[in-house]
Short mmCIF file of C-alpha atoms and ligand atoms in Angstrom, two decimals:
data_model
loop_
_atom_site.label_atom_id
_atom_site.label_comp_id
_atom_site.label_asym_id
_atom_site.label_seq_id
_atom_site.Cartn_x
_atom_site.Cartn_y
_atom_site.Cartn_z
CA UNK Y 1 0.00 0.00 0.00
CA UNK Y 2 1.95 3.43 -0.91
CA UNK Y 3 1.79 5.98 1.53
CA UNK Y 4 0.91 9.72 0.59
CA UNK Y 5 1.89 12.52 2.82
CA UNK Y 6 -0.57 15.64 2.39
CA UNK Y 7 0.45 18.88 4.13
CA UNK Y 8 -2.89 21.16 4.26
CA UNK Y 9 -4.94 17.93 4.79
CA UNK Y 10 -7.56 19.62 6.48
CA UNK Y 11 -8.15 22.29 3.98
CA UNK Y 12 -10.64 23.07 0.67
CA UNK Y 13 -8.69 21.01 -1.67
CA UNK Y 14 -6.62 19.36 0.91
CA UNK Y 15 -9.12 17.06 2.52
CA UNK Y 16 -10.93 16.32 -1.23
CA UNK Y 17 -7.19 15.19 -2.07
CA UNK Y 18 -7.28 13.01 1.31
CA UNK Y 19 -10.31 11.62 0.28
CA UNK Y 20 -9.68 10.94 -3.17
CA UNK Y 21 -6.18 8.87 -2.20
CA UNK Y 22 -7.73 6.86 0.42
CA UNK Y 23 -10.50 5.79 -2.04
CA UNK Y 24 -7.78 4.63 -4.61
CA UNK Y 25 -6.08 2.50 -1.39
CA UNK Y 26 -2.89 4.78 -0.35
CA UNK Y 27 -2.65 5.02 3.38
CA UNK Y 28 -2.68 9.07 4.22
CA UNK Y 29 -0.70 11.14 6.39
CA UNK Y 30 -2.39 14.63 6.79
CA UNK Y 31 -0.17 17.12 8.23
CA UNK Y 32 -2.17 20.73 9.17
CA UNK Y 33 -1.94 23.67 11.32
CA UNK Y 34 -5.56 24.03 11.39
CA UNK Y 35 -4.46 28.16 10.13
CA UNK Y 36 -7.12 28.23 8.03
CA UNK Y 37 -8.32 24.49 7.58
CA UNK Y 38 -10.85 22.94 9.90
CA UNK Y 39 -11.18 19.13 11.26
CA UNK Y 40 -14.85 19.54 9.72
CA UNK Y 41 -13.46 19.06 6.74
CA UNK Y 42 -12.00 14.95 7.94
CA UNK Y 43 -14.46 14.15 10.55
CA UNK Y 44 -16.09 12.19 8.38
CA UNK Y 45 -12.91 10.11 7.63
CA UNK Y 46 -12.73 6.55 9.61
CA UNK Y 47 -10.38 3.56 9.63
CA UNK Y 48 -6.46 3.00 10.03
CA UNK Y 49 -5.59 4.18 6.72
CA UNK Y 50 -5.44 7.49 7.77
CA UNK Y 51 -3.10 9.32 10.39
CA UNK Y 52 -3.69 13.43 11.09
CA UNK Y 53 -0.47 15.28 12.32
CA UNK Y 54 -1.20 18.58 14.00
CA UNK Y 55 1.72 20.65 12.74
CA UNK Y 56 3.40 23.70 11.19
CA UNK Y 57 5.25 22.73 8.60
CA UNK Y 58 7.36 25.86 8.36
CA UNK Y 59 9.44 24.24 11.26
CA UNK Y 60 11.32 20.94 11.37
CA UNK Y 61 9.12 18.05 10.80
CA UNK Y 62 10.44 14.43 10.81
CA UNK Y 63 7.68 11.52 9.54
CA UNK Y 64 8.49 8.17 11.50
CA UNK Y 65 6.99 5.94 8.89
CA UNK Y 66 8.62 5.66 4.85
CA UNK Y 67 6.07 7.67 2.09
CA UNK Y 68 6.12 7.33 -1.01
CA UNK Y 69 4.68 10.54 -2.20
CA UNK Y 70 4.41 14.20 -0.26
CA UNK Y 71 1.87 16.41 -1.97
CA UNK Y 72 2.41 20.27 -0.31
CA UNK Y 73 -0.90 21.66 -0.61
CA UNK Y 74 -0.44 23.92 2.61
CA UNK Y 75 -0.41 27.61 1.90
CA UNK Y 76 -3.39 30.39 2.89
CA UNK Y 77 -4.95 30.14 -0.37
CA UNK Y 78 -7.61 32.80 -0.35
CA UNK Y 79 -6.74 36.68 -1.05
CA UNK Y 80 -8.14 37.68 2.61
CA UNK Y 81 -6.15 34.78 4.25
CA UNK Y 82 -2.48 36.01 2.74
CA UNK Y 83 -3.18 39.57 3.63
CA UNK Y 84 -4.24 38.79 7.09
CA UNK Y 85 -0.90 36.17 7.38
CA UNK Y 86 1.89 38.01 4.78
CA UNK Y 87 4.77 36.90 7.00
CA UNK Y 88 3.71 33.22 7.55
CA UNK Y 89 2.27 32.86 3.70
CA UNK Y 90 6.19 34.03 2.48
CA UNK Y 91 7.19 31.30 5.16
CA UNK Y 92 5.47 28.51 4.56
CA UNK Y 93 6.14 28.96 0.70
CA UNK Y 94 10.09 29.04 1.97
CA UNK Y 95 10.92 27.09 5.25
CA UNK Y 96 7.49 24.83 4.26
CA UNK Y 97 7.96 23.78 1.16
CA UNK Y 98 12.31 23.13 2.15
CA UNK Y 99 10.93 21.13 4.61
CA UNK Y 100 8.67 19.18 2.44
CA UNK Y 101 11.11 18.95 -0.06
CA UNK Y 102 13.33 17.40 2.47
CA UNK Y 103 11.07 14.66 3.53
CA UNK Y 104 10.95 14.02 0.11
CA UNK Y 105 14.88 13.64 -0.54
CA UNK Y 106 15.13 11.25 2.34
CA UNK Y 107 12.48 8.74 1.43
CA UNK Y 108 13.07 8.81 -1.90
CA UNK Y 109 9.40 9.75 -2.54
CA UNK Y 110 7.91 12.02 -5.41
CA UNK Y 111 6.93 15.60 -4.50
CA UNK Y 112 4.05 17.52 -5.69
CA UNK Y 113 4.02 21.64 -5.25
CA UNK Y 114 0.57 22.42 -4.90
CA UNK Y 115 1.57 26.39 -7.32
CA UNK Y 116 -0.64 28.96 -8.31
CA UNK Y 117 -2.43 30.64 -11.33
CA UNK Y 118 -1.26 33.54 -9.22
CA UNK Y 119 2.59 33.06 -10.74
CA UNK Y 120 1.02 34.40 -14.24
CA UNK Y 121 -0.30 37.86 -12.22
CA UNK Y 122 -2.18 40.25 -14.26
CA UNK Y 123 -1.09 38.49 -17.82
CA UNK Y 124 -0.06 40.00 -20.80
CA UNK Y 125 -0.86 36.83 -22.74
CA UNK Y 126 -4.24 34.88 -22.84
CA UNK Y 127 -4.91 32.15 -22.50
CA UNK Y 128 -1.78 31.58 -20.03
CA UNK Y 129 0.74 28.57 -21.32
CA UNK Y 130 3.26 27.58 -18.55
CA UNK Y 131 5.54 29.05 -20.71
CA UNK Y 132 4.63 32.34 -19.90
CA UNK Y 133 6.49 34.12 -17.02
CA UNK Y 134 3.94 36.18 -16.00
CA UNK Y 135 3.44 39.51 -14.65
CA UNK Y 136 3.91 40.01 -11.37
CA UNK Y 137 3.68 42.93 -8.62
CA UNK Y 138 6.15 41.68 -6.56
CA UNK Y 139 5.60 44.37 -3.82
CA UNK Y 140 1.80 44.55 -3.77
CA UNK Y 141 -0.59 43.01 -1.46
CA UNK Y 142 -0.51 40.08 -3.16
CA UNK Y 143 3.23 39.69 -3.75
CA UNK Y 144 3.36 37.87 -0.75
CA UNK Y 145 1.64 34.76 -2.30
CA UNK Y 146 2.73 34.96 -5.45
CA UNK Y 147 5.90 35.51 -5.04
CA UNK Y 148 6.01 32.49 -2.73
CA UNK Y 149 4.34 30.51 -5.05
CA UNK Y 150 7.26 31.31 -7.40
CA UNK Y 151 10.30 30.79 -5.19
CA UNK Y 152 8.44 27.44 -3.84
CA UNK Y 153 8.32 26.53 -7.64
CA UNK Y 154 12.40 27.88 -8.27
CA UNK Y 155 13.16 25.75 -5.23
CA UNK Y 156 11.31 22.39 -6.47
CA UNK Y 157 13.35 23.16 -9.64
CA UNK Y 158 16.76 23.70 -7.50
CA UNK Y 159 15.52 20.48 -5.65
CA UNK Y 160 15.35 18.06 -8.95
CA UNK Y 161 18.24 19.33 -10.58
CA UNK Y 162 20.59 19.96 -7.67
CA UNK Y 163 19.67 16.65 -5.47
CA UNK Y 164 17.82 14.43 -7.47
CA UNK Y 165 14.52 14.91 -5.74
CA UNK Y 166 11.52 13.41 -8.58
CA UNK Y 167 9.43 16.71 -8.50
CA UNK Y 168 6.25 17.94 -10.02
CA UNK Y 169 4.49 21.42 -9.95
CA UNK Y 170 1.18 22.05 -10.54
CA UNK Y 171 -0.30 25.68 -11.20
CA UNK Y 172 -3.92 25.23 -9.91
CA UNK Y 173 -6.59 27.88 -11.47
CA UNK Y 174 -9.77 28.67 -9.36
CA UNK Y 175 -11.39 25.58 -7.78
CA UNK Y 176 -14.62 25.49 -6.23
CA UNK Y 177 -16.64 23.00 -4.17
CA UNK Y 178 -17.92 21.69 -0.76
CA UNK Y 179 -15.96 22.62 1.57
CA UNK Y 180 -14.89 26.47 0.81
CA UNK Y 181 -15.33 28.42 3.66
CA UNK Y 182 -18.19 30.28 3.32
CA UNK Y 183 -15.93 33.61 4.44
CA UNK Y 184 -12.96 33.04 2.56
CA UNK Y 185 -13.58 36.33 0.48
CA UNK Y 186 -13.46 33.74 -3.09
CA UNK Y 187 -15.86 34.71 -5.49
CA UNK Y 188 -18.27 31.35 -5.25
CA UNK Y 189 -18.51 31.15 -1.66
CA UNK Y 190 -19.25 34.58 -1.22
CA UNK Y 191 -21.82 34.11 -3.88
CA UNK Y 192 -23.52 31.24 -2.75
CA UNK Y 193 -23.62 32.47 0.86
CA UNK Y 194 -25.00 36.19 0.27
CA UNK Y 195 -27.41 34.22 -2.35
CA UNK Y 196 -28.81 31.49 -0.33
CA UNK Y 197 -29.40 34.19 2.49
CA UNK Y 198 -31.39 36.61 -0.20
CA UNK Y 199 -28.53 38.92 0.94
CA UNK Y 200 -26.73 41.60 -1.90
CA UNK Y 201 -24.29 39.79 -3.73
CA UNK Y 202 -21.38 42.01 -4.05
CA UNK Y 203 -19.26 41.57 -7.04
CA UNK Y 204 -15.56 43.70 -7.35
CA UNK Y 205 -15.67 46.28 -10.02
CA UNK Y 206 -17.84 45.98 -13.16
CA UNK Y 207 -17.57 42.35 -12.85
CA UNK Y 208 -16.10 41.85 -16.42
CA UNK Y 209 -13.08 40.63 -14.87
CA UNK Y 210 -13.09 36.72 -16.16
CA UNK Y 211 -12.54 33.73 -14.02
CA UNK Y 212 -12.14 30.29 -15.38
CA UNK Y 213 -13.67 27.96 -12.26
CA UNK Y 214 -12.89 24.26 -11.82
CA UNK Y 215 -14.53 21.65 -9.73
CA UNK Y 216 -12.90 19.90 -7.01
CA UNK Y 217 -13.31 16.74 -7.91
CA UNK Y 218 -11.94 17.33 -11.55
CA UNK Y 219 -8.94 19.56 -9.99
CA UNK Y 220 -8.32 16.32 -7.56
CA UNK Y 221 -7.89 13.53 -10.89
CA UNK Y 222 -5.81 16.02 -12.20
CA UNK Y 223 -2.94 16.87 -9.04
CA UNK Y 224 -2.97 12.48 -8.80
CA UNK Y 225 -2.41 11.96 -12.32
CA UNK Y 226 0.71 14.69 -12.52
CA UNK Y 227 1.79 13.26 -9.15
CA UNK Y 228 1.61 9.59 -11.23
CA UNK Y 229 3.53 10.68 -14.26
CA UNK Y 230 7.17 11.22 -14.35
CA UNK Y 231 6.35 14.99 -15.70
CA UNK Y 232 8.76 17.79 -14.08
CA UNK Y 233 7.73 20.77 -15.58
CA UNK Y 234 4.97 22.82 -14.27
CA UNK Y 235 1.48 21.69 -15.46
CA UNK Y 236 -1.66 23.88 -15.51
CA UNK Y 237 -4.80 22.29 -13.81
CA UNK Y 238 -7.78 24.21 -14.35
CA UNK Y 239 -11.22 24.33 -16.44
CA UNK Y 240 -10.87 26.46 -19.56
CA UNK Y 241 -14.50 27.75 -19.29
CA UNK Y 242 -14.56 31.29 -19.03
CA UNK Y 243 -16.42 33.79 -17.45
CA UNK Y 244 -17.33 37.00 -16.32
CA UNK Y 245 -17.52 37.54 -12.39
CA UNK Y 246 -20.93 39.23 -13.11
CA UNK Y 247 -21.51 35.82 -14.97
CA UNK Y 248 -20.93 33.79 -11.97
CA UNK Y 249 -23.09 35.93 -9.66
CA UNK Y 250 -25.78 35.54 -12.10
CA UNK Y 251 -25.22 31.80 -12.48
CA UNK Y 252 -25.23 31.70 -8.23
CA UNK Y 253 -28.11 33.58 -8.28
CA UNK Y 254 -30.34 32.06 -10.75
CA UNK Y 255 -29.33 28.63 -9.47
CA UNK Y 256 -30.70 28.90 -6.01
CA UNK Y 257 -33.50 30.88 -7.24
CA UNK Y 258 -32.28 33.42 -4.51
CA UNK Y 259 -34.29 37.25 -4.43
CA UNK Y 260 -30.45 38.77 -4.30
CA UNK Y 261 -29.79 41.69 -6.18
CA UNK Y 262 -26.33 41.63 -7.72
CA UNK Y 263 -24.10 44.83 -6.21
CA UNK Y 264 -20.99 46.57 -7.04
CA UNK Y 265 -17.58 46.96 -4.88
CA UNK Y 266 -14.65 48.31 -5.40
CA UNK Y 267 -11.88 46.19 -7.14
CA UNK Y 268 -8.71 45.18 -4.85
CA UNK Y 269 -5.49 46.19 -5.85
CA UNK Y 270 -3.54 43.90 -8.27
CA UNK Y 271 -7.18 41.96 -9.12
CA UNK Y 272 -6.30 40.37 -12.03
CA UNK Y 273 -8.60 41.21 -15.27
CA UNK Y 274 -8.39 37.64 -16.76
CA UNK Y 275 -7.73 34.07 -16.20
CA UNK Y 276 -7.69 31.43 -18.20
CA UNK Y 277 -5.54 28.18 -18.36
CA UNK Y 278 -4.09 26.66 -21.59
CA UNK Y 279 -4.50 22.97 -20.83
CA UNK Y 280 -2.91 21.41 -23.77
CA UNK Y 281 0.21 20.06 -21.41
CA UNK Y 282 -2.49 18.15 -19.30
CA UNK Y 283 -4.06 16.91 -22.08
CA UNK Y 284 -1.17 15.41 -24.08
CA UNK Y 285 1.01 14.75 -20.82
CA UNK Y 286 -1.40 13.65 -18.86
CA UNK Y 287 -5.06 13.02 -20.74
CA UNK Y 288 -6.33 15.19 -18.49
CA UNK Y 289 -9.34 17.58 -18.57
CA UNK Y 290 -12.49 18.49 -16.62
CA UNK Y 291 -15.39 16.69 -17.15
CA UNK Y 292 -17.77 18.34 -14.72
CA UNK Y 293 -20.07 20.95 -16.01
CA UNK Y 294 -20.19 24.37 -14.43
CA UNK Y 295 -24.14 23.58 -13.78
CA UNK Y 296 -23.48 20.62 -11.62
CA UNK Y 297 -20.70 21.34 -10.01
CA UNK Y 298 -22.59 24.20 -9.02
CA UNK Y 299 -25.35 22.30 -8.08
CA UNK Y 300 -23.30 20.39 -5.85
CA UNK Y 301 -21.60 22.66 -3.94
CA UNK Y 302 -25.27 24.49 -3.22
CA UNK Y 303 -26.59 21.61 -1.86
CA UNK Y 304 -23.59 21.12 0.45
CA UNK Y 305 -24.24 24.61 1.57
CA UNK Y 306 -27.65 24.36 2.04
CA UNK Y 307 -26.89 20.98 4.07
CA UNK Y 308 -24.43 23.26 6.25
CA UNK Y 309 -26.99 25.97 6.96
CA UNK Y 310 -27.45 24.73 10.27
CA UNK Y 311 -24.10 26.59 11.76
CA UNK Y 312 -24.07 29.97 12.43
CA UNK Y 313 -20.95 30.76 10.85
CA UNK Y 314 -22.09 29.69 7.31
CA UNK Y 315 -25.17 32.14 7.55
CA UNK Y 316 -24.38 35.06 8.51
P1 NAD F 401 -7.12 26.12 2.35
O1 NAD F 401 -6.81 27.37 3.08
O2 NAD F 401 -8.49 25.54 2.46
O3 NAD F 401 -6.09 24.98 2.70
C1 NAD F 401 -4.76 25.23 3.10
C2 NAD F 401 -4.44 24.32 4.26
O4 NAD F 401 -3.08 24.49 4.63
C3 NAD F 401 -5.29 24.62 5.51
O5 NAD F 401 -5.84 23.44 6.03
C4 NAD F 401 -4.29 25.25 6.48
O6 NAD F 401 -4.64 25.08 7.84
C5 NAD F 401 -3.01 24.54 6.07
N1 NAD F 401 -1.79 25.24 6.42
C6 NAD F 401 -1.47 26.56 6.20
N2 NAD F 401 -0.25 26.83 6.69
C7 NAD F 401 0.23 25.66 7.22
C8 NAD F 401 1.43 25.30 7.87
N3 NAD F 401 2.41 26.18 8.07
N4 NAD F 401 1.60 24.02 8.30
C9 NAD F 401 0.62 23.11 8.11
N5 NAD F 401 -0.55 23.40 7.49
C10 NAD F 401 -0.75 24.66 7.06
O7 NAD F 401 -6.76 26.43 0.81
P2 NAD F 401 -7.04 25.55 -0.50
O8 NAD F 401 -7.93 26.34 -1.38
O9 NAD F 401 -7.40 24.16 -0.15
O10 NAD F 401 -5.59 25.58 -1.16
C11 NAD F 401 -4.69 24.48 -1.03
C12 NAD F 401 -3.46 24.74 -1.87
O11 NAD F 401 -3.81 24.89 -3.25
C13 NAD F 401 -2.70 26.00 -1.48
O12 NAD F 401 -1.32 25.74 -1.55
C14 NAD F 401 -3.11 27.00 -2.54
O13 NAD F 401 -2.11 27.96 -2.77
C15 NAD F 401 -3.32 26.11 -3.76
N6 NAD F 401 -4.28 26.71 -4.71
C16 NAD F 401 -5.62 26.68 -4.46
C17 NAD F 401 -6.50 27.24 -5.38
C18 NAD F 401 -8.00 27.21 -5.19
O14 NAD F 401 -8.75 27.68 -6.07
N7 NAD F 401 -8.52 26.65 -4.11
C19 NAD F 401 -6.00 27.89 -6.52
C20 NAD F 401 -4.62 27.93 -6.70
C21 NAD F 401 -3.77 27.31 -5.81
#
């Protein structure tokens, strides 16, 4: 039975990921902080497959049991979660992903960097290849993510080529699912909660800014079937769909035939004006792409959040 270590196990994607490898039969090692994941999110998980480690993987962290593969999923994720934590979001992209990268070196395993859209910026070119650098503000609010994102990626790269260390990176584009925090300040939980409440739903700027959203599951078959290949070079997981935000908050609306008027706030500094992922490497690397359709995956995620009503965090 290989063994999978996940750091951010308890988080959005993290937990789905957890999920996903116990299902195919790897035994899982979740390693979280609980910064801005929740146990919520594993409760539900049962048997001896499955080990969590309460930890910060920015400091040392020995595993006392061989892995076969480390996936480093742990990062604040959300815009409101890296400006609240700069310091530990440059950290964890450093001293974390060293440390994971080190784990990896001595067991021989292969290492998965869970990167970012967020290394393109605000692009110059679109659809974004991973051959495009990007365009970066490297001293902006946002810097602090992104900029981690891309020394985490320079180090993986230092890593294979330096030590030998069988690394992948994957640049995730917007995901969405159960399991978002209803407050983490990302466009479809914000949605769905000021929706399902009948509240305003506020969209940034004119809302012509375009998002390209991918569901969890599909993101999950994706960051296992890099982690599975011998691919090193960075690898863009994401669903080309495009949209408008004002699109979305439509979609949101409409779906869960919510009374919400749709209302305007000011952009953030640095919001990017487009997304969109070229996913020909996943497709002829890989034969990857998304198969779930905005609708249900939509539909999904609004009935988990419906389900959830019952706390008082996810309502208000
Ligand atoms: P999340 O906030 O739900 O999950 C991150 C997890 O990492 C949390 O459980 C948190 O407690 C944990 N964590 C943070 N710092 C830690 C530390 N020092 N030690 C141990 N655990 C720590 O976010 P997510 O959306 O699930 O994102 C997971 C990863 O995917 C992140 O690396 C993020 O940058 C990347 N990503 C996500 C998206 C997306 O759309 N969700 C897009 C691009 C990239």
């Amino acid at each position: 039975m290989p063994t999978s270590l996940v750091t951010g196990g308890a988080g959005f994607l993290g937990s789905h990921l957890c999920d996903h490898l116990l299902a195919k039969g790897h035994r899982v090692i979740c390693v979280d902080n609980l910064e801005t994941g929740s146990l919520n999110n594993i409760s539900h998980i049962r048997g001896g497959d499955f080990r969590f480690e309460m930890a910060d993987i920015t400091n040392h962290y020995e595993v006392d049991e061989p892995i076969d593969f480390v996936y480093h999923m742990a990062s604040p994720a959300s815009p409101i979660d890296y400006a609240r934590l700069p310091l530990h979001t440059l950290k964890v992209g450093a001293y974390g992903t060293h440390n994971t990268l080190g784990l990896a070196k001595k067991n021989r395993a292969r290492f998965l960097l869970a990167s970012t859209s967020e290394v393109y910026g605000d692009p110059l070119v679109h659809p974004q290849p991973e051959t495009y650098w990007g365009n970066v503000n490297p001293i902006g609010p946002r810097g602090v993510y992104d900029e981690a994102k891309r020394y985490a990626e320079a180090l993986s790269m230092a890593y294979l080529r330096q030590q030998g260390v069988d690394t992948a990176i994957v640049r995730i584009f917007n995901t969405y699912g159960p399991r978002m925090r209803p407050h983490d300040g990302r466009a479809v939980p914000t949605f769905l909660r000021q929706a399902v409440a009948d509240k305003p739903v506020t969209v940034f700027g004119d809302g012509s800014q375009t998002r390209s959203f991918c569901y969890v599951e599909d993101l999950v078959r994706g960051l296992v079937a890099l982690q599975e290949s011998g691919v090193h070079e960075p690898v863009n997981i994401g669903n080309p769909g495009e949209m408008t935000l004002l699109e979305m908050a439509e979609r949101v609306v409409e779906l869960t035939g919510s009374r919400s008027e749709i209302v305007f706030e000011a952009l953030p500094v640095d919001d990017p004006q487009v997304r969109q992922p070229d996913i020909a490497r996943a497709r002829d690397l890989l034969g990857w792409e998304p198969e779930v359709e905005l609708r249900e995956g939509l539909t999904r995620t609004v009935e988990h959040y419906t389900s959830s009503l019952g706390s008082p965090s996810s309502t208000s």
